[in-house]
XYZ file of C-alpha atoms in Angstrom:
160
model
C 49.337 20.495 2.512
C 51.632 17.787 1.239
C 50.319 15.349 -1.359
C 51.692 11.799 -1.294
C 51.418 8.676 -3.452
C 48.047 7.635 -2.026
C 46.608 11.069 -2.797
C 48.002 10.956 -6.336
C 46.501 7.483 -6.831
C 43.096 8.803 -5.701
C 43.336 11.706 -8.163
C 44.333 9.371 -11.013
C 41.412 7.041 -10.227
C 38.985 9.992 -10.116
C 40.296 11.325 -13.420
C 40.233 7.939 -15.155
C 36.734 7.046 -13.972
C 35.418 10.535 -14.807
C 36.789 10.350 -18.351
C 35.517 6.792 -18.801
C 32.080 7.770 -17.492
C 31.923 10.735 -19.844
C 32.922 8.605 -22.811
C 30.456 5.823 -22.027
C 27.586 7.981 -20.784
C 25.301 7.725 -17.777
C 23.064 5.068 -19.286
C 25.989 2.736 -20.019
C 27.591 3.366 -16.621
C 24.384 2.523 -14.798
C 23.577 -0.372 -17.125
C 26.711 -2.162 -15.979
C 25.684 -1.915 -12.347
C 21.994 -2.641 -12.944
C 22.881 -5.490 -15.310
C 25.027 -7.137 -12.676
C 22.268 -6.810 -10.065
C 19.632 -8.160 -12.474
C 21.923 -10.979 -13.593
C 22.711 -12.030 -10.034
C 19.039 -11.869 -9.057
C 17.963 -13.966 -12.043
C 20.777 -16.451 -11.443
C 19.977 -16.740 -7.771
C 16.345 -17.512 -8.420
C 16.655 -19.694 -11.524
C 20.058 -21.374 -11.515
C 18.924 -24.579 -9.813
C 16.102 -25.189 -12.302
C 18.304 -24.270 -15.249
C 21.053 -26.567 -13.899
C 18.627 -29.500 -13.972
C 18.025 -28.898 -17.670
C 21.719 -28.350 -18.392
C 22.715 -31.552 -16.589
C 21.159 -33.494 -19.470
C 23.779 -31.994 -21.808
C 26.843 -31.393 -19.617
C 28.388 -32.878 -16.485
C 25.912 -32.747 -13.582
C 28.738 -31.522 -11.345
C 29.435 -28.517 -13.570
C 25.804 -27.731 -14.401
C 25.058 -25.484 -11.374
C 28.096 -23.266 -11.982
C 27.510 -23.086 -15.734
C 23.821 -22.297 -15.160
C 24.682 -19.516 -12.719
C 27.276 -17.943 -15.032
C 24.999 -18.158 -18.083
C 22.078 -16.556 -16.240
C 24.239 -13.717 -14.904
C 25.540 -13.110 -18.426
C 22.014 -13.242 -19.874
C 20.753 -10.701 -17.337
C 23.657 -8.381 -18.057
C 23.172 -8.767 -21.807
C 19.445 -8.001 -21.578
C 20.035 -4.831 -19.552
C 22.868 -3.861 -21.911
C 20.586 -4.147 -24.933
C 17.924 -1.996 -23.281
C 20.623 0.542 -22.401
C 21.833 0.689 -26.021
C 18.281 1.393 -27.209
C 17.900 4.098 -24.564
C 21.208 5.681 -25.600
C 20.049 5.760 -29.234
C 16.783 7.414 -28.194
C 18.736 10.049 -26.266
C 20.984 10.693 -29.272
C 17.987 11.039 -31.586
C 16.400 13.463 -29.099
C 19.649 15.487 -29.083
C 20.151 14.660 -25.401
C 23.273 12.566 -25.914
C 25.351 15.389 -24.431
C 23.326 15.122 -21.212
C 23.925 11.368 -21.097
C 27.684 11.938 -21.383
C 27.697 14.812 -18.871
C 25.824 12.719 -16.318
C 28.195 9.871 -17.170
C 31.076 11.943 -15.798
C 29.182 12.240 -12.516
C 28.419 8.519 -12.443
C 32.062 7.729 -13.144
C 33.200 10.048 -10.364
C 30.736 8.448 -7.953
C 32.083 4.985 -8.807
C 35.623 6.298 -8.303
C 34.681 7.749 -4.906
C 33.254 4.393 -3.860
C 36.395 2.566 -4.970
C 38.715 5.091 -3.314
C 36.671 5.002 -0.100
C 37.007 1.214 0.046
C 40.751 1.489 -0.618
C 41.132 4.150 2.099
C 39.160 2.053 4.577
C 41.266 -1.034 3.840
C 44.506 0.950 4.073
C 43.593 2.440 7.451
C 42.361 -0.884 8.819
C 45.282 -2.983 7.519
C 48.354 -0.723 7.499
C 47.599 2.489 9.434
C 51.244 2.895 10.463
C 52.547 3.179 6.875
C 53.683 6.775 6.268
C 51.811 6.937 2.947
C 48.579 6.033 4.739
C 49.198 8.109 7.863
C 49.980 11.288 5.897
C 47.470 10.984 3.045
C 45.320 14.108 2.720
C 42.481 12.277 0.952
C 41.914 9.553 3.556
C 39.956 11.639 6.142
C 37.265 12.810 3.666
C 37.072 9.316 2.152
C 36.522 7.819 5.608
C 33.814 10.435 6.221
C 32.182 9.154 3.025
C 32.428 5.566 4.338
C 30.851 6.622 7.654
C 28.023 8.358 5.801
C 27.446 5.379 3.475
C 27.516 2.862 6.323
C 25.099 4.988 8.332
C 22.774 5.398 5.353
C 22.720 1.657 4.684
C 22.174 0.905 8.373
C 24.951 -1.692 8.479
C 27.652 -2.139 11.054
C 31.325 -2.361 10.184
C 34.274 -1.526 12.405
C 35.513 1.996 11.778
C 38.981 3.327 12.529
C 39.213 5.954 15.236
């Protein structure tokens, strides 16, 4: 088994995300994702009404974009505050170690998702490159993509 630059990059990403997840904790790792989803949902449903109000104070042309950005940020901030309270409760209950241990797993999962997307793009865009063709990590990452795509019941072209 010969490891190449793509494989090393995957290992570095896994290591970095695992360490970051452990340092931040599970609650913080998930809060970022949940906060983004909540923020986008709130912005999608309320940006037009908020833009009407904002247009009284700023340029009507910029109001929709500013409203959207502010609502996304507000949603993320609200989830972040709830996450901080939850982290404090876990620390008080002497379960902070569990939060950080699960954070490693959450970080590794995020890294796997990122690496799977990178592997998919590499195989679809530049399959003939030696680094891509010989990478040991690409086949299992593409298996992960196939599993995820099948689980989500979506259709994307897959390399052979």
